[in-house]
Coordinates of C-alpha atoms and ligand atoms in Angstrom, one line a residue:
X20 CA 141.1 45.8 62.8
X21 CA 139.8 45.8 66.2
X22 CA 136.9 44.2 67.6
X23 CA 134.6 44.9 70.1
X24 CA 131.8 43.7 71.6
X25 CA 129.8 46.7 72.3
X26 CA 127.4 46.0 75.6
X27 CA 124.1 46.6 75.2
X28 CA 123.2 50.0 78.0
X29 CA 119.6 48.5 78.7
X30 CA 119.1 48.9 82.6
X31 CA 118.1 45.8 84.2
X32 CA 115.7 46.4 87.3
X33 CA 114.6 44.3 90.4
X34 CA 110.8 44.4 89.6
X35 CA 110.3 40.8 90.9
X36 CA 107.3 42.3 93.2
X37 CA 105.5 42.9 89.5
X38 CA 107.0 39.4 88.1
X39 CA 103.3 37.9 87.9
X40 CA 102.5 40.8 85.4
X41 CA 103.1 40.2 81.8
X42 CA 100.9 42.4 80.2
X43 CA 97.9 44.9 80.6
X44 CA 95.0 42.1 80.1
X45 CA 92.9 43.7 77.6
X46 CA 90.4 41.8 74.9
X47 CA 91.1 42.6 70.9
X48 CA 88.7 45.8 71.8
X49 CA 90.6 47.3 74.2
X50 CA 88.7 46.2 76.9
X51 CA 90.0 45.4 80.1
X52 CA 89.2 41.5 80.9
X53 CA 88.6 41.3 85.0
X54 CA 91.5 39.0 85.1
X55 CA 94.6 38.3 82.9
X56 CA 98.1 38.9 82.1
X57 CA 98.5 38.7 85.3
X58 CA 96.1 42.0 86.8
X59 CA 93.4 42.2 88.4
X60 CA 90.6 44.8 88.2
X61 CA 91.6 48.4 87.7
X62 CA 90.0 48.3 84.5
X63 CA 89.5 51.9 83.5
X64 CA 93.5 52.9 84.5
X65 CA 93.9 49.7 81.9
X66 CA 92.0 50.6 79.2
X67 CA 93.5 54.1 79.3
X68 CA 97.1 52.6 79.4
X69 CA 95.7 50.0 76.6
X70 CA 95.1 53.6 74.3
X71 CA 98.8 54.5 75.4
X72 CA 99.9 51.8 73.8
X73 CA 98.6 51.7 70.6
X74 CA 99.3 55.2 70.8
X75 CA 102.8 54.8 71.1
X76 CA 102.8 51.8 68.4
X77 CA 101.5 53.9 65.7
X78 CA 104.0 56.9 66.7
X79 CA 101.3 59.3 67.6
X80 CA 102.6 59.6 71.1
X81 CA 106.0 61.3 70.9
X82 CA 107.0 63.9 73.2
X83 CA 103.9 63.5 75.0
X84 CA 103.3 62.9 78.5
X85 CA 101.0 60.5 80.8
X86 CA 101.0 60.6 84.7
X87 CA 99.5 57.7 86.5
X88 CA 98.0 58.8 89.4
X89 CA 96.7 57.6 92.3
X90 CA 97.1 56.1 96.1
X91 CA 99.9 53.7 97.2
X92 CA 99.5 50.6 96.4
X93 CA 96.9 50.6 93.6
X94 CA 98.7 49.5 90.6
X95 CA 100.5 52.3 89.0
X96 CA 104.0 50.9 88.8
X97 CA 102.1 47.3 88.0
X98 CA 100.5 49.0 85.0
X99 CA 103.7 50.7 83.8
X100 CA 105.9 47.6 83.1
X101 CA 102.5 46.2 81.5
X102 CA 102.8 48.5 79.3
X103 CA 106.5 48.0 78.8
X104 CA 105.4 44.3 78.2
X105 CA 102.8 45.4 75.6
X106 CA 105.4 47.7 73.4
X107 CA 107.3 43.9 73.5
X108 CA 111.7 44.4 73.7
X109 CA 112.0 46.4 70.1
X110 CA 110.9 49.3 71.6
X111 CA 113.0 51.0 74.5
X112 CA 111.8 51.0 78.0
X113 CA 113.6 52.6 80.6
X114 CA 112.6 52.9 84.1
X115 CA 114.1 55.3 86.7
X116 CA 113.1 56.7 90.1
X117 CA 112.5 60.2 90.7
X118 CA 115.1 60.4 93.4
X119 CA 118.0 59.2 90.8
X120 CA 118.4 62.7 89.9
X121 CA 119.7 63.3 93.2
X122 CA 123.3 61.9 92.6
X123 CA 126.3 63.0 94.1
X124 CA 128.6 62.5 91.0
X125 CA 126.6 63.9 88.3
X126 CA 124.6 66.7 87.3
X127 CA 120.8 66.6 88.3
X128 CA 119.8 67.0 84.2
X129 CA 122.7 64.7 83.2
X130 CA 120.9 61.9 84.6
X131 CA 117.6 63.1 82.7
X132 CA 119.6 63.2 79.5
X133 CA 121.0 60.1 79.9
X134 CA 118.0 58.3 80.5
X135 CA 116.0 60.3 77.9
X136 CA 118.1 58.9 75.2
X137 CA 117.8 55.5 76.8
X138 CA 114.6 55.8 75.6
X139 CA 114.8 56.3 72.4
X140 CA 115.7 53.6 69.5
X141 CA 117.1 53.8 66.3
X142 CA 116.5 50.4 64.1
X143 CA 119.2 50.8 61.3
X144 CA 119.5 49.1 58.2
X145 CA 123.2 48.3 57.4
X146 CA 124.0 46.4 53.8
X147 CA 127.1 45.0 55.2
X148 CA 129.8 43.2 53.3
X149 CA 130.3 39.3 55.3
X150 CA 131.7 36.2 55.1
X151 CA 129.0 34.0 56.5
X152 CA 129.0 30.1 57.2
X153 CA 129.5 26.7 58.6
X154 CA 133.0 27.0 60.5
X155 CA 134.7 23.9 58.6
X156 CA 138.3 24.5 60.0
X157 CA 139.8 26.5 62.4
X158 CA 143.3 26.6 63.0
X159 CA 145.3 29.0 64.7
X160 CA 148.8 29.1 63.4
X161 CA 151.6 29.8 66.4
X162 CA 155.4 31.5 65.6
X163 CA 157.9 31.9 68.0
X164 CA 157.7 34.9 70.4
X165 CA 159.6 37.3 68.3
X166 CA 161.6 39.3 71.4
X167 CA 163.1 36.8 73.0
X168 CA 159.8 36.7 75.2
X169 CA 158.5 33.0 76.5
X170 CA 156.4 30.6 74.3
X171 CA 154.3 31.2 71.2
X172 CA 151.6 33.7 69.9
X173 CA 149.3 33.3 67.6
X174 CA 150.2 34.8 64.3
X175 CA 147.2 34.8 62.5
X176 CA 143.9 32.2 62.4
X177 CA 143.0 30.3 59.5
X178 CA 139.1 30.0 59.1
X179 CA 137.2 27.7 56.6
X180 CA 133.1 28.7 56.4
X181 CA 130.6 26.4 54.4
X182 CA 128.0 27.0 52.9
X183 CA 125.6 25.2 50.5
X184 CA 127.2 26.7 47.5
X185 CA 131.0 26.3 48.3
X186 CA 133.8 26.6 51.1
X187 CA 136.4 29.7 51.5
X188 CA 139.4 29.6 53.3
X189 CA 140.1 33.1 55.2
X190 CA 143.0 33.9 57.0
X191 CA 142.2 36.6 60.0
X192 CA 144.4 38.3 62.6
X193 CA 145.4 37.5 65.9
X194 CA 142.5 39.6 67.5
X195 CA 140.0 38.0 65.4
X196 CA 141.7 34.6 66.5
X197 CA 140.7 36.3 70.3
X198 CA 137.2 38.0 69.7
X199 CA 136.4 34.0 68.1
X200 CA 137.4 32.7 71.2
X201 CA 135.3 35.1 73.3
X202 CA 132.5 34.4 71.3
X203 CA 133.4 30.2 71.8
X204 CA 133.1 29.5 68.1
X205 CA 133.8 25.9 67.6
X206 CA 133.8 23.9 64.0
X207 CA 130.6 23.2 63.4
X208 CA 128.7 26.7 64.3
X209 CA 127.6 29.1 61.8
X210 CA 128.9 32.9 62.3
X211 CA 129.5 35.7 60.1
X212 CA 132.5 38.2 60.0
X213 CA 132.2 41.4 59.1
X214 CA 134.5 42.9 56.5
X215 CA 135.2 45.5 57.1
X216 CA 135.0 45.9 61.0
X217 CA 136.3 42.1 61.4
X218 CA 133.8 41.7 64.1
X219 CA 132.2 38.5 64.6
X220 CA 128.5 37.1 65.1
X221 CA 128.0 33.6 66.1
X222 CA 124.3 32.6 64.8
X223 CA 124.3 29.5 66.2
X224 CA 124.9 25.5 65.6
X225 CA 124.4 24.2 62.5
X226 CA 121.8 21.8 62.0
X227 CA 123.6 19.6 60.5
X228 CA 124.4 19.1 64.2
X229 CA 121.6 18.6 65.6
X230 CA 121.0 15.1 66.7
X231 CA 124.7 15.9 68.5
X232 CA 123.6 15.1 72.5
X233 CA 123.5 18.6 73.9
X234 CA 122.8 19.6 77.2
X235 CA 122.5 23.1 77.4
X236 CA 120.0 25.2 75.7
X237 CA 121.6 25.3 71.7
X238 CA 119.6 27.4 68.3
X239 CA 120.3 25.5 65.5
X240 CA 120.4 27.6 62.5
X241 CA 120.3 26.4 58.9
X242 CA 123.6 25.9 56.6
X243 CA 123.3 29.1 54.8
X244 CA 122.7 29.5 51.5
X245 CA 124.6 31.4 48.7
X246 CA 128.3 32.4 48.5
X247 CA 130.6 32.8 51.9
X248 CA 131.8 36.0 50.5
X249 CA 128.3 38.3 50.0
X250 CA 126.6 41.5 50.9
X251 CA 123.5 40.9 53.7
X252 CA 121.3 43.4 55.4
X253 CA 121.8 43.5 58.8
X254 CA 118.8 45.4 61.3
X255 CA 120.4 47.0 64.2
X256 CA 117.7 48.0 67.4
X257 CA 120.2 50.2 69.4
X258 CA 119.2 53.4 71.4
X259 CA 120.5 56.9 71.2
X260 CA 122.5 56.3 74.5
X261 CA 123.7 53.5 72.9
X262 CA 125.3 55.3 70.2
X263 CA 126.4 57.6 73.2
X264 CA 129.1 55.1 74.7
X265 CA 130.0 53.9 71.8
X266 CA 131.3 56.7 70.5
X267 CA 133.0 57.9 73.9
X268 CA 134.7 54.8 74.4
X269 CA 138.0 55.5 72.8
X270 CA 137.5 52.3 71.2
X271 CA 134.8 50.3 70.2
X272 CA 131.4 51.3 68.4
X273 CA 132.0 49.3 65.4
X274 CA 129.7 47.0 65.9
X275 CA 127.0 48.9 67.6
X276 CA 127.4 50.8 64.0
X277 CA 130.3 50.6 62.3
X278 CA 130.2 53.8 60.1
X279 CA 129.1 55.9 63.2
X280 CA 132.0 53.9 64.2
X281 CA 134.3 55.7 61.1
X282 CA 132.7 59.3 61.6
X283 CA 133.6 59.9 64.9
X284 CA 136.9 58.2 65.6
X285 CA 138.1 60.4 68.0
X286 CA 139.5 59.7 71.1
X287 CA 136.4 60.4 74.0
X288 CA 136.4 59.1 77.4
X289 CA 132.4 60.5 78.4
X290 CA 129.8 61.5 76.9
X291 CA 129.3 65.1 76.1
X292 CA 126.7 67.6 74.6
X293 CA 128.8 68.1 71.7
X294 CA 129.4 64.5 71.5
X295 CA 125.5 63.9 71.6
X296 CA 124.9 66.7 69.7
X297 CA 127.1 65.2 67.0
X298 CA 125.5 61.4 67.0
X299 CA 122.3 63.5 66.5
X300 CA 123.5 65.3 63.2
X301 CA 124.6 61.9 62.0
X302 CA 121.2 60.1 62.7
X303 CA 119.5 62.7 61.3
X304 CA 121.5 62.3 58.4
X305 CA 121.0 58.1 58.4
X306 CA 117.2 58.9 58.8
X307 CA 117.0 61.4 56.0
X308 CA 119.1 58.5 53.5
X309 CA 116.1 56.3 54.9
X310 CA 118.5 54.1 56.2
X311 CA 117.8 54.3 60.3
X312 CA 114.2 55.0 61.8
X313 CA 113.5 56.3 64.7
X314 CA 111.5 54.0 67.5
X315 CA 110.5 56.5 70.6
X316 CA 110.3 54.2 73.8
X317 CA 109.1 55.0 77.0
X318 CA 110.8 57.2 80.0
X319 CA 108.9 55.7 83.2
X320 CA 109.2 58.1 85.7
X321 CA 108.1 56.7 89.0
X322 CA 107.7 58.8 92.1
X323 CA 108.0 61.9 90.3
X324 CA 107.2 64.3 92.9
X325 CA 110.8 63.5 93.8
X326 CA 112.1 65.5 90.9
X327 CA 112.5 69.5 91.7
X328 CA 111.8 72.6 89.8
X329 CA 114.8 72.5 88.0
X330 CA 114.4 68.9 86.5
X331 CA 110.8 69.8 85.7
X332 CA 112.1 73.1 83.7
X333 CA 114.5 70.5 81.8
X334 CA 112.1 68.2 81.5
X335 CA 109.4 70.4 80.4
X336 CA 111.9 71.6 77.4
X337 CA 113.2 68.3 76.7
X338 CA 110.0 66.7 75.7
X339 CA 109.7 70.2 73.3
X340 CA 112.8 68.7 71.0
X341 CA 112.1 66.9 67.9
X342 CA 113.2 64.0 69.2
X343 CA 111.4 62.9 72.9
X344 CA 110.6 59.8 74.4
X345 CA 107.0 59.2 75.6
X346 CA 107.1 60.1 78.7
X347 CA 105.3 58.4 81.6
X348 CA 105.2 59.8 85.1
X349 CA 103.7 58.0 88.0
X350 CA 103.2 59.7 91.7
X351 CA 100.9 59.0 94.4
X352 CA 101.1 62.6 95.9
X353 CA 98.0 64.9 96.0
X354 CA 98.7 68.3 96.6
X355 CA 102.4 69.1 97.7
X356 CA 105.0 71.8 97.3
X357 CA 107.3 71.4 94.5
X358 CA 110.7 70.5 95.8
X359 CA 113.2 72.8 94.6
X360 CA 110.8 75.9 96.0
X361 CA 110.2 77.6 99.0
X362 CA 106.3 78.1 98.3
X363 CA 104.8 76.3 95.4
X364 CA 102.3 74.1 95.8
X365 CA 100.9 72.3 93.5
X366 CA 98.6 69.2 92.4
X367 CA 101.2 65.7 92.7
X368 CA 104.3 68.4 93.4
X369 CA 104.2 69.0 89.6
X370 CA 104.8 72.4 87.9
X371 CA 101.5 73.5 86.8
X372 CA 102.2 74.4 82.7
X373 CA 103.6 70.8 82.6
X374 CA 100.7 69.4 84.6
X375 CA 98.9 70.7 82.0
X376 CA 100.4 68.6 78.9
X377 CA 99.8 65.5 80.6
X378 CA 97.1 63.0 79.6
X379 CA 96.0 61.7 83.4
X380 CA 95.0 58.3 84.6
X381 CA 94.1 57.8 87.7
X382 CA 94.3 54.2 89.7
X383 CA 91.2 54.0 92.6
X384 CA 92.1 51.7 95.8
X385 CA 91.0 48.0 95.5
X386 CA 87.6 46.5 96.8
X387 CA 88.3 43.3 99.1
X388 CA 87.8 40.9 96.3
X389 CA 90.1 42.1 94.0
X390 CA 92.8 42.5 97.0
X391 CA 92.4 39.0 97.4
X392 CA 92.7 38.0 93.6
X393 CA 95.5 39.7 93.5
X394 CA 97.3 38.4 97.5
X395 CA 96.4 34.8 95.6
X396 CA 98.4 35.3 92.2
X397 CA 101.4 36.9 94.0
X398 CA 100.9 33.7 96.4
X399 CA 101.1 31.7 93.7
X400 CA 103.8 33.5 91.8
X401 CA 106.4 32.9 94.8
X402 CA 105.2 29.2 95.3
X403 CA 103.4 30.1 98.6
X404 CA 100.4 27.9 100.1
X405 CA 97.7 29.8 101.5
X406 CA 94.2 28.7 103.2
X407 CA 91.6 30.5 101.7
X408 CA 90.9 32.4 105.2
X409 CA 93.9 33.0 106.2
X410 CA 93.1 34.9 102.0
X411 CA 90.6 37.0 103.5
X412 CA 92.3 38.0 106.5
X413 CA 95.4 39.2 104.6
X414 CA 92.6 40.9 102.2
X415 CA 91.2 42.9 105.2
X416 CA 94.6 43.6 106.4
X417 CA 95.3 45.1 103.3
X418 CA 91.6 47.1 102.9
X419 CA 93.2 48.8 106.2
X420 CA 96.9 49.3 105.6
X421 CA 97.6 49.0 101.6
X422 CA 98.0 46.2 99.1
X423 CA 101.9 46.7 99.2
X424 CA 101.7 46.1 103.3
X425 CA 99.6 42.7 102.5
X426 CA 101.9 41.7 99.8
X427 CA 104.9 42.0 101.5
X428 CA 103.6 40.0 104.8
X429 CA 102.9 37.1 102.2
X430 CA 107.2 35.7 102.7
X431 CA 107.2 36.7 106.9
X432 CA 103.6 34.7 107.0
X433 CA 105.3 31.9 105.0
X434 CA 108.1 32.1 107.3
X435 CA 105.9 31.7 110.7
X436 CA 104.1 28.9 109.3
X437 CA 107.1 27.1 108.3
X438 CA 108.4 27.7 112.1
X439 CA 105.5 26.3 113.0
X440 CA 106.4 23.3 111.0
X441 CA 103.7 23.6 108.4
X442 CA 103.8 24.6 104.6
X443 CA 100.3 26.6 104.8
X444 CA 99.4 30.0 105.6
X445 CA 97.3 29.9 108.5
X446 CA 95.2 33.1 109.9
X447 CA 96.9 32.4 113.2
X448 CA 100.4 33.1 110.9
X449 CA 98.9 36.2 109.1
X450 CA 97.7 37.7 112.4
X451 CA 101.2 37.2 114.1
X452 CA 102.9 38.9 111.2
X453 CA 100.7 41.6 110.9
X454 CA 101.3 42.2 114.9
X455 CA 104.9 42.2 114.4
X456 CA 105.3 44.2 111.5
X457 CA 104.0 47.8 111.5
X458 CA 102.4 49.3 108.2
X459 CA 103.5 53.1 107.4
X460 CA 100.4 54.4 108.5
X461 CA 100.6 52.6 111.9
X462 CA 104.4 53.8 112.3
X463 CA 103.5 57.5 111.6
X464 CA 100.6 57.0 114.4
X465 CA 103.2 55.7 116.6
X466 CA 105.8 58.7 116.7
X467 CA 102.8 61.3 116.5
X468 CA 101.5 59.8 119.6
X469 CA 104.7 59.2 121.4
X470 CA 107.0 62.1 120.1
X471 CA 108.2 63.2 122.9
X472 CA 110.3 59.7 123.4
X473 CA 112.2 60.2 119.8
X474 CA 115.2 62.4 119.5
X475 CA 114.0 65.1 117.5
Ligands
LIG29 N1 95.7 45.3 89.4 C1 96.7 44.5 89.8 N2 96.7 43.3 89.5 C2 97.7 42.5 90.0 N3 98.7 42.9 90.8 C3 98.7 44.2 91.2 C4 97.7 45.1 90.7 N4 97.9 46.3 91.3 C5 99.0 46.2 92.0 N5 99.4 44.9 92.0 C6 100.6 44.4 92.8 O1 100.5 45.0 94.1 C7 101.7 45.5 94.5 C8 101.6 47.0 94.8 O2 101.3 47.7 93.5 P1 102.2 48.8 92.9 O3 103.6 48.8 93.4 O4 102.1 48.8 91.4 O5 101.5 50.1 93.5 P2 101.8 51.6 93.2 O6 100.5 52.2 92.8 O7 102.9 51.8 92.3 O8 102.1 52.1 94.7 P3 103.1 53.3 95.2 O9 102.3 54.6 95.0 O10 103.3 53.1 96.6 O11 104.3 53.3 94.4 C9 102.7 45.1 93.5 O12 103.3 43.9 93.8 C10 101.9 45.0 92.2 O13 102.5 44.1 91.3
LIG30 MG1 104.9 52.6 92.6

């Protein structure tokens, strides 16, 4: 038996500029309120992504598409992880960057595979066989190193698991002795093994426990009920790329599934198209039993008019298979050749036929009031003090430049006034910062107007 904890593939992401947003801010009609979840304003682009969402909750949105569009700095990436924290952590979200394609190790479309099957999820119903309880005793038992080799091992582990109806006494391998260790089982906690994998899942400290003076952060979970020895259904969220590196890790995958696990023992070191191709044929075969259901996430493609023709042509035929993500795209591009050709223009630097799929929602620039609702939650959000004109003045700042520009002076402002021995935000601090630090459009001015002193 071999255990192994399978690691869940979900990309984590720096989005701690978005950090104050938790969710798209809508009423129980779908109506943008002006300020909650953490946005401001923007209401149409909100109500649009609302209708994405319950969209993609009642699975009507599969292999479908949905560009956010609009200038910098007006939301679209905000809007995007609302969304994400609308579908809530059941259903897959994964976020890249155009420009990921573009690695030097693998293939342009690899990385579009990949992260297409990132976003899809697979919630499987396993009836597994367990032993499940209160950890009563645990006592490994040691022998002589059998070689001649130095000290003891650990021949095998014996286990006793309570539970309201009666106490079992098991007696696991070595490696089970290890993976129970990993896992920091202690008497006292209730976990279950499986049978037939021998991999273990702590559930937590029994509550019989509970008074037990505890400093860290503990779930107490109740002495279960029934036999030690018993079938339980057990709900698996995992995604397709998931399934992926499990199976092309020469070891490993039971967990993640264990009879995927059985099927494709094989040794594989990476994930292929035959190797995908199989894990397709044997979901289709779990959906079909009515065992596993498929959960399409969300692809967030931001800065799309990074990806070239090529990409787009996979793209365009990926999203045709019977099993696509939802797709959302956002770009703040107008009209711009497609990368990848010599010639073709084209509205956000996106092939026209798959322009033509996508449902559109377009983001407007901010009016000063909203800029500085918005300068005033991600003020508060990173524990900054501002005066309420120093507010405005950032608010103009950003009315000129864009909202990203006055965001990002927020930490240098914070810094000045600090220098200047005060906690506050002053005008004085937000003019000094906004003097020293240029704004894309007043860099570009800069080097038009002084070309000649740049080496070209
Ligand atoms: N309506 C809003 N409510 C609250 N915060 C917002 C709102 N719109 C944008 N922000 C915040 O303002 C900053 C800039 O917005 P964001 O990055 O989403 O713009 P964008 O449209 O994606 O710009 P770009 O085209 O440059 O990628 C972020 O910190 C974002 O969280
Ligand atoms: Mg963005």
């Amino acid at each position: 038996m071999k255990v192994e904890e399978v690691k869940s593939t979900i990309k984590t992401q720096r989005i701690s500029a978005h950090s104050h947003v938790k969710g798209l801010g809508l009423d129980e009609n779908g109506f943008a309120i002006a300020q909650a979840a953490g946005l401001v304003g923007q209401e149409q682009a909100r109500e649009a992504a609302g209708i994405v969402v319950d969209m993609i909750r009642s699975k009507k949105m599969a292999g479908r598409a949905v560009l956010l569009a609009g200038p910098p700095g007006t939301g679209k990436t905000a809007i995007a992880l609302a969304i994400a924290q609308e579908l809530g952590n059941k259903v897959p979200f994964c976020p890249m960057v155009g420009s990921e394609v573009y690695s030097s190790e693998i293939k342009k479309t690899e990385v579009l595979m990949e992260n297409f099957r990132r976003a899809i999820g697979l919630r499987v119903r396993e009836t597994k066989e367990i032993y499940e309880g209160e950890v009563c005793e645990l006592s490994p038992v040691e022998t002589e190193h059998p070689v001649g080799g130095q000290g003891k091992s650990v021949s095998h582990v014996v286990i006793g698991l309570r539970t309201a109806k009666g106490t079992k006494q098991l007696k696991l391998d070595p490696n089970i002795y290890e993976a129970l260790q990993k896992e920091r089982v202690e008497v006292g906690d209730v976990i279950y093994i499986e049978a037939l994998s021998g991999a273990i899942k702590r559930q937590g400290r029994s509550d019989a426990f509970a008074t037990e003076f505890d400093l860290e952060a503990e779930e107490y979970v109740p002495l279960p009920k029934g036999d030690v020895h018993k079938k339980k259904e057990v709900v698996q969220d995992v995604t397709l790329h998931d399934l992926d590196a499990a199976n092309a890790k020469p070891q490993g995958g039971q967990d993640v599934l264990s009879m995927m696990g059985q099927l494709l023992r094989s040794k594989k070191t990476e994930i292929t198209d035959k190797l995908r191709k199989e894990v397709n044929k044997i979901v289709d075969k779990y959906i079909d039993q009515g065992i596993a259901e498929l959960v399409p996430g969300v692809l967030f493609i931001d800065e799309v008019h990074m990806l070239d023709i090529e990409t787009f042509t996979y793209l365009h035929k990926a999203l045709e298979s019977a099993i696509a993500p939802i797709v959302i795209f956002a770009t703040n591009r107008g009209r711009c050749l497609i990368r990848g050709t010599d010639d073709i223009y084209s509205p956000h630097g996106i092939p026209l036929d798959l322009l033509d799929r996508l449902l559109i929602i377009r983001t407007v620039p901010y009016d000063r009031p909203d800029m500085e609702q918005i300068l005033k939650l991600r003020a508060k959000t990173e524990g900054l003090e501002i005066d309420d004109n120093a507010l405005t003045a950032l608010g103009a700042v950003g009315t000129k430049a864009t909202l990203r520009y006055a965001v990002q002076l927020l930490t240098p402002a914070h810094l000045t006034a600090k220098g200047n021995k005060r906690t506050n935000i002053t005008v004085a601090d937000v003019e000094e910062v906004s003097f020293l630090f240029l704004d894309a459009k007043q860099s570009a001015k800069i080097l038009s107007e002084n070309s000649a002193k740049f080496m070209q």
